[in-house]
C-alpha atoms as one frame of an Amber mdcrd trajectory, in Angstrom:
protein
  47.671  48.980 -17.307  44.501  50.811 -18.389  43.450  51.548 -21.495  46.451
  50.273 -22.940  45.975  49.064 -26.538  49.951  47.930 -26.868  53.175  47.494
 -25.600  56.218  48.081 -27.937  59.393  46.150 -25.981  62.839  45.946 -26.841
  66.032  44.658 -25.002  69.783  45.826 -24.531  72.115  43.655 -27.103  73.590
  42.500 -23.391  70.279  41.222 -22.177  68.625  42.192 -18.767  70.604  42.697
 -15.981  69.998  43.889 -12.347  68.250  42.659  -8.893  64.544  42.259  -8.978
  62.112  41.390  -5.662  59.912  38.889  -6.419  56.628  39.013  -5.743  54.090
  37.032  -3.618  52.952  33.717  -4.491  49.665  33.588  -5.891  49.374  30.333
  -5.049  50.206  30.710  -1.892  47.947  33.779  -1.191  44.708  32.020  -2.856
  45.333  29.196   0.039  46.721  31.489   3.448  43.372  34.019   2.755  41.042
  30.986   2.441  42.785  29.596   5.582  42.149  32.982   7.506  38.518  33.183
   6.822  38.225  30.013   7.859  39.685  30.436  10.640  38.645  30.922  14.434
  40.762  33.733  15.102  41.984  37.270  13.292  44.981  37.185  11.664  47.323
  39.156   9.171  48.760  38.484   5.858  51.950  40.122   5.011  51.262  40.091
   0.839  52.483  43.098  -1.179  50.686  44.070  -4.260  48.200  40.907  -4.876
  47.266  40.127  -8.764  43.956  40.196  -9.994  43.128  36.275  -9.257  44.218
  37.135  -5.543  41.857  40.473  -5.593  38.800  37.859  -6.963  39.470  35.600
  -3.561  39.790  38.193  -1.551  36.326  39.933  -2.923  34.448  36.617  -3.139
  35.522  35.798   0.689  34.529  38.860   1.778  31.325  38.499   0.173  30.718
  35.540   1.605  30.986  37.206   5.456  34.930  37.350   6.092  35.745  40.757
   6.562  38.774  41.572   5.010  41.033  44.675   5.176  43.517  45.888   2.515
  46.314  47.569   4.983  49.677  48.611   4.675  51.426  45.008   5.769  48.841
  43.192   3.227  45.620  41.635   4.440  44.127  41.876   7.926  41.543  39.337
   7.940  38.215  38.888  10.287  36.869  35.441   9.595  33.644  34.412   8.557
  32.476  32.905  11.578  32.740  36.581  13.536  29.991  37.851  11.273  26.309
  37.746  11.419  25.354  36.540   7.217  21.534  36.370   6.053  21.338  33.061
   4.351  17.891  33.612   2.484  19.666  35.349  -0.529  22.846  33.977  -2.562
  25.651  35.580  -1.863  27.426  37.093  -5.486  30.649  35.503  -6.015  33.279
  37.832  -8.594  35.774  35.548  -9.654  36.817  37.049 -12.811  39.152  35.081
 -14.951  40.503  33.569 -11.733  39.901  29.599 -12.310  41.534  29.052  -8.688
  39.222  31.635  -7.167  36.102  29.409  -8.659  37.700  25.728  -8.154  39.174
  26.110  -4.568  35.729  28.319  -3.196  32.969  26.634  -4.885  33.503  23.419
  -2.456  34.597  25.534   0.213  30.873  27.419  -0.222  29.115  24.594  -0.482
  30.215  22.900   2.629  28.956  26.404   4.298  26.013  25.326   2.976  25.731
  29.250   1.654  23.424  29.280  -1.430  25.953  31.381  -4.245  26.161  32.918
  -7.319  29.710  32.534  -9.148  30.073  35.313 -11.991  33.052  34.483 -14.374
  34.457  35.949 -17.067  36.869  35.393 -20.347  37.423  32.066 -20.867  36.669
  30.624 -17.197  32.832  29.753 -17.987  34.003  27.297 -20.454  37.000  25.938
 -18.998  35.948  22.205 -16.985  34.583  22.140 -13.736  34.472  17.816 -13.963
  34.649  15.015 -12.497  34.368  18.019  -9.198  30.949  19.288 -10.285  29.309
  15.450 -10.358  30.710  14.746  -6.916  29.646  18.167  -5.302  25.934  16.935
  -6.731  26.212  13.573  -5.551  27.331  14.736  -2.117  23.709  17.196  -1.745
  24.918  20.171  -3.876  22.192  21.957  -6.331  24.086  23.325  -9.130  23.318
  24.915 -12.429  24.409  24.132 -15.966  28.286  24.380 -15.533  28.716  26.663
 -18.580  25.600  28.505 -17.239  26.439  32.415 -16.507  26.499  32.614 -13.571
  27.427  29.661 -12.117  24.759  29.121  -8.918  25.133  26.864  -6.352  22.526
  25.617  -3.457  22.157  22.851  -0.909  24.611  21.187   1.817  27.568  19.655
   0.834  27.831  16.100   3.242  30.551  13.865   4.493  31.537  10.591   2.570
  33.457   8.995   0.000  34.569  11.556  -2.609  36.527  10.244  -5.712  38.631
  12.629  -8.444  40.755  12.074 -11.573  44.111  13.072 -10.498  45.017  13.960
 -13.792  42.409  16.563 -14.719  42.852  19.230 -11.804  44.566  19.807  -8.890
  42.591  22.816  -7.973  39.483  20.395  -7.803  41.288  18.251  -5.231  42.817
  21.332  -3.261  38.750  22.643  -3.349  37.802  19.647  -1.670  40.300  19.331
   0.877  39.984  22.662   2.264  36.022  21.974   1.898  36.145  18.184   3.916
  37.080  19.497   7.225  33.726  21.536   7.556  31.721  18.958   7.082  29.960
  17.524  10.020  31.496  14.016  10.077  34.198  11.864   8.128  35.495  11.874
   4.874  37.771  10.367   2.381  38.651  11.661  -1.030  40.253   8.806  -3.473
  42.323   9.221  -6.526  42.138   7.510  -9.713  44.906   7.574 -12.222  47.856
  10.096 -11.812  48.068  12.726  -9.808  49.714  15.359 -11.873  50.642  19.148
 -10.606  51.407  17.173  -7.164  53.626  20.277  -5.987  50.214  22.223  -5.662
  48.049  19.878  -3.839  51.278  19.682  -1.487  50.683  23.534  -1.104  47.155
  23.241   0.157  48.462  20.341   2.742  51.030  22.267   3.930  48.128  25.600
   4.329  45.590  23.098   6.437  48.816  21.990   8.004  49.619  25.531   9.539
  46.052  26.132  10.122  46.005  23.026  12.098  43.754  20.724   9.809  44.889
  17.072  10.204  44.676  15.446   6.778  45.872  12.003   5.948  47.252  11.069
   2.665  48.577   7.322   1.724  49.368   7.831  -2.264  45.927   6.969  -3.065
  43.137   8.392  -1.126  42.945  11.318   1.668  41.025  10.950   4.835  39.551
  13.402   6.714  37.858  13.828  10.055  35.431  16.647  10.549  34.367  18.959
  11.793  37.468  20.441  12.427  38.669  24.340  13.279  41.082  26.312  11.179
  43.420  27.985  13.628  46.054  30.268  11.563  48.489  31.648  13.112  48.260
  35.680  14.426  50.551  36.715  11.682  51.538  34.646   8.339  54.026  36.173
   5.240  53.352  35.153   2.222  56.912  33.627   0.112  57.903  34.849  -3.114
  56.368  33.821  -6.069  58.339  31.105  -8.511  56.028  30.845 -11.631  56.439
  34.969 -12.586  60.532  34.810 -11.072  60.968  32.720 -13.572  60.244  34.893
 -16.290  63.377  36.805 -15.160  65.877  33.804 -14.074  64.874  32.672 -17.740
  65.605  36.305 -19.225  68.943  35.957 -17.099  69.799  32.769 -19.010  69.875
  34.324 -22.507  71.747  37.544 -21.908  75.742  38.047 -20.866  74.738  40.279
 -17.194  73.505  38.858 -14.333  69.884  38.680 -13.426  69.133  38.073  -9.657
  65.800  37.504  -7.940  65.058  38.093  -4.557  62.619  36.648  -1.840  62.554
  33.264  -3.285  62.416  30.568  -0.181  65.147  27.914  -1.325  62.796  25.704
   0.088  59.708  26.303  -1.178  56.782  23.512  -1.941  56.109  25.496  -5.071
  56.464  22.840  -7.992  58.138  25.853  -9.886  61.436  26.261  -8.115  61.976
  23.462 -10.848  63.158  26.259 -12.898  66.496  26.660 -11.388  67.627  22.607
 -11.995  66.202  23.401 -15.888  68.233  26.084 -16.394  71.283  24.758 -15.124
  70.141  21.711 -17.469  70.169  24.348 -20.433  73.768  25.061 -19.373  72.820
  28.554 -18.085  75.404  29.812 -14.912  73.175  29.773 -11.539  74.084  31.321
  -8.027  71.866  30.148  -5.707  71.985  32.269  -1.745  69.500  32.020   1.096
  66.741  34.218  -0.164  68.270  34.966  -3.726  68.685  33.240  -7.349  71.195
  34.678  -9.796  71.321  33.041 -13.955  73.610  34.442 -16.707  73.651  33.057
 -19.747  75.818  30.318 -21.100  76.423  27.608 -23.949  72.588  27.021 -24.208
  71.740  23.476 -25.556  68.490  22.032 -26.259  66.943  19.532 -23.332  63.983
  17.292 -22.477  61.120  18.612 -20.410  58.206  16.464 -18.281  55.944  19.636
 -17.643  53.154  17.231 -15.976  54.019  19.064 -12.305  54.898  22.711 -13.638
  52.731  23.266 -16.560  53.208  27.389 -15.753  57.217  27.112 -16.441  56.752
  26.151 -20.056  55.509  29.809 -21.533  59.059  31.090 -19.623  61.349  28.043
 -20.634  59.968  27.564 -24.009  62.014  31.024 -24.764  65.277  29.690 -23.178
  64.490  26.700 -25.917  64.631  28.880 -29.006  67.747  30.391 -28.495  69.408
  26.985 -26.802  71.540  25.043 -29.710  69.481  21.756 -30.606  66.370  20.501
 -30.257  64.087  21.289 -27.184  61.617  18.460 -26.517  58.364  19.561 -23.779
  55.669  16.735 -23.061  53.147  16.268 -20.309  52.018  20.083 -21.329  48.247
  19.277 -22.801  46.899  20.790 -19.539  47.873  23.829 -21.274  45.019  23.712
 -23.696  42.898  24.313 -20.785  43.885  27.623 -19.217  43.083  31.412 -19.902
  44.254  30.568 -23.836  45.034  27.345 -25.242  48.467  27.496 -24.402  50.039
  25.566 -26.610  48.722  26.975 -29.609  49.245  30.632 -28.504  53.342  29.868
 -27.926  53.478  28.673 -31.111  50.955  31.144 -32.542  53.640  33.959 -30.770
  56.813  32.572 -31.210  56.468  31.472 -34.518  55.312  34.650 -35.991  58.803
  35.897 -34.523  60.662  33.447 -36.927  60.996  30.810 -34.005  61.574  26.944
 -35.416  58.806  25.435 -32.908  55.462  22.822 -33.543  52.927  21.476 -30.983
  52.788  17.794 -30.191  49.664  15.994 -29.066  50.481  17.113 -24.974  53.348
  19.115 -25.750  56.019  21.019 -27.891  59.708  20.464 -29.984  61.571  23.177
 -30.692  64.569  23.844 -33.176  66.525  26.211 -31.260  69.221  28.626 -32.406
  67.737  31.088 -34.790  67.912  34.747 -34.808  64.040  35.917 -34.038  62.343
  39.072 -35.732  60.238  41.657 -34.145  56.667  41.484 -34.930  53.475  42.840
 -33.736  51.736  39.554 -31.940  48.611  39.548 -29.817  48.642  37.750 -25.928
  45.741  35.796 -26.397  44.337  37.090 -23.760  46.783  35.262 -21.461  49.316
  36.582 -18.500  51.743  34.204 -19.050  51.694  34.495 -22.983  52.176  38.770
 -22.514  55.452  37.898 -20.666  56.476  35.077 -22.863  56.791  37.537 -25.660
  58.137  40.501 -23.579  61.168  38.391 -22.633  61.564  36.676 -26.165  62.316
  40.475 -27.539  66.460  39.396 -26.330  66.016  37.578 -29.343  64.763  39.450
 -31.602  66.269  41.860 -34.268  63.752  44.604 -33.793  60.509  45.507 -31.565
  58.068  42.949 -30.460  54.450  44.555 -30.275  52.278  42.610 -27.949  48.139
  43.856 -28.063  46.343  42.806 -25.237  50.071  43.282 -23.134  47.259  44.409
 -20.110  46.575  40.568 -19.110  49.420  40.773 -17.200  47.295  42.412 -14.334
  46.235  38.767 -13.801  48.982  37.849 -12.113  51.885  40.516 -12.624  50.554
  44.004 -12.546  54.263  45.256 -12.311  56.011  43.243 -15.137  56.387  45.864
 -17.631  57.782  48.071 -14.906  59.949  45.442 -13.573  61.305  44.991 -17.580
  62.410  48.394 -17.447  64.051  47.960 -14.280  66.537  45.379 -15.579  67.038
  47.763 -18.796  64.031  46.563 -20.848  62.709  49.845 -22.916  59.174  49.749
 -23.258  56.217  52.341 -24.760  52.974  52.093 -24.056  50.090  53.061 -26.937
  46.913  54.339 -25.305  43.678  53.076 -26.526
């Protein structure tokens, strides 16, 4: 969406309706192109139209000697190993606004023992890189000042007891354990307190699983042997995407048509699929078939959410909340304060300058559902997942919702606003 200064969005009286694809899974694509230039083979992604956080991975890999080709399929991928790297200069590390891109490669680097140069940008310089940075340090790593722009890195990462808050960052954890098998002899990696966003570490496991990475795991600590090779398969597709489907199956839930999403694995080890059991919980009508998710709308009523293991589902859900009948009560959400906005206060920030009855808690939110919304002219916060909030809480509204800043969607969704249209969404664009 370039040079875009707004985007003016309104939506049928009926809601959204139609059949959407979903897209792939950043998560998923972060982990399967770390896997393949890792690995000791070629190998080719099937990923369709990657998001900016999966464009910083894929540059910073191929900076750091993967050689990586954007083709028709999606990603063929030449690992590192099949490339001849000078190791006398640090290699220059874009990662954008992509806090995945830094967290899950800034281990992975280090245990290369590749000296590096991680340039962020937005909020990422400021958003925590402990209890991760003091154990890369402890472990031989040379690191500058983490709110230091850039970010460098230096030294050997070695083998040994690692230890990580559960609770802080699963990214951290996922960092290390793609990191521990290319070290040159055993590892553990121990958890204190609770492990929270567990469906994501369980993504990484099952990545170094079908890269054939043994990894053991007994509730409290992970042990590793190394070294150990990465051995992808010759040709891996990348699943649908749960955490930006969501926007729609919630859109579905509030109008009187049928939304349907396709390419969504039934299956799936995303921690977001949680969406479908909280809508039905809302009272919304769900058709679930092999492949495909279909919501309508219902008697909406007001529900209790734990958000500790889908954090991402509350910017989506918190719309379904406002128009449910009752109160709406969200905790385990404070994570939230610590992503590209302070989450929590931009929802409220949004929703209530649409006339929306909501207030944050201490790690989460209540909201008074049931009232009619207004349009308004509200600003994303420089946040994906706050853009598409307030795109989809227009079925609401009595009037046009403005959003400024409506370009962050490129971070994870550069096709939302033309999706919106496709299900009957009417949007205008204002040039800057």
């Amino acid at each position: 969406m370039e040079n875009v200064r707004a985007v003016e969005v309104t939506t049928p009286y009926f809601g959204l309706a139609g059949t959407i694809a979903a897209i792939p899974s950043k998560s998923v694509a972060h982990r399967m192109l770390i896997c393949a230039a890792l690995a000791e083979d070629i190998s080719l992604l099937t990923c369709a139209c990657p998001s900016a956080d999966v464009w910083a991975t894929y540059h910073c890999l191929n900076a750091i000697g993967a050689d990586m080709i954007d083709c028709d399929q999606g990603f063929d991928v030449w690992p590192i190993k099949q490339r001849q790297v000078a190791l006398e200069e640090p290699f220059d590390l874009p990662c954008g606004e992509s806090g995945t891109t830094l967290r899950l490669l800034l281990p992975i680097v280090a245990a290369l023992g590749r000296p590096a140069r991680f340039h962020r940008s937005g909020r990422l310089p400021q958003r925590p890189l402990s209890p991760l940075y003091e154990e890369l340090v402890k472990h031989g790593c040379v690191l500058s000042a983490p709110t230091d722009e850039p970010l460098t890195l230096a030294g050997q990462l070695e083998p040994g007891d690692f230890c990580l808050d559960g609770g802080v960052s699963s990214q951290f954890i996922s960092g290390l354990l793609f990191a521990l098998p290319l070290l040159s002899g055993p590892s553990t990696l121990r958890l204190t307190g609770t492990l929270e966003s567990r469906p994501y570490v369980d993504l990484t496991l099952e990545a170094l699983r079908i890269s054939g990475v043994d990894i053991g795991f007994d509730g409290t600590t992970f042990s590793c042997r190394g070294p150990q090779a990465y051995r992808l398969p010759e040709k891996v597709a990348i699943e649908g995407d749960w955490s930006s489907a969501a926007f729609w199956l919630c859109a579905g839930a509030l109008g009187r048509r049928r939304v349907t999403v396709t390419g969504l694995s039934m299956n799936s080890l995303q921690g977001d699929r949680a969406v479908v059991e909280m809508l039905c919980r809302f009272g919304a009508r769900i058709k679930q078939t092999e492949g495909a998710v279909t919501v309508r709308g219902g008697a909406l009523r007001g529900i209790e959410i734990d958000a500790h293991d889908t954090p991402d589902l509350v910017p989506a859900l918190v719309v379904v909340a406002a128009a449910a009948s009752g109160q709406t009560v969200i905790t385990g959400a404070a994570r939230l304060r610590l992503k590209e906005s302070d989450r929590l206060a931009a929802i409220c920030d949004v929703l209530g300058r649409l006339g929306a009855d909501i207030k944050e808690t201490d790690e989460g939110l209540l909201i008074q559902g049931g009232r009619r919304l207004h349009g308004a002219t509200i600003d994303a916060w420089g946040d994906h997942r706050i853009a598409m909030m307030a795109a989809v809480a227009s079925r609401l509204c009595k009037g046009a919702v403005t959003i400024t800043g409506a370009e962050a969607v490129d971070k994870s969704y550069s096709q939302f606003f033309e999706d919106l249209e496709a299900l009957g969404g009417r949007v205008s664009e204002e040039k800057g």
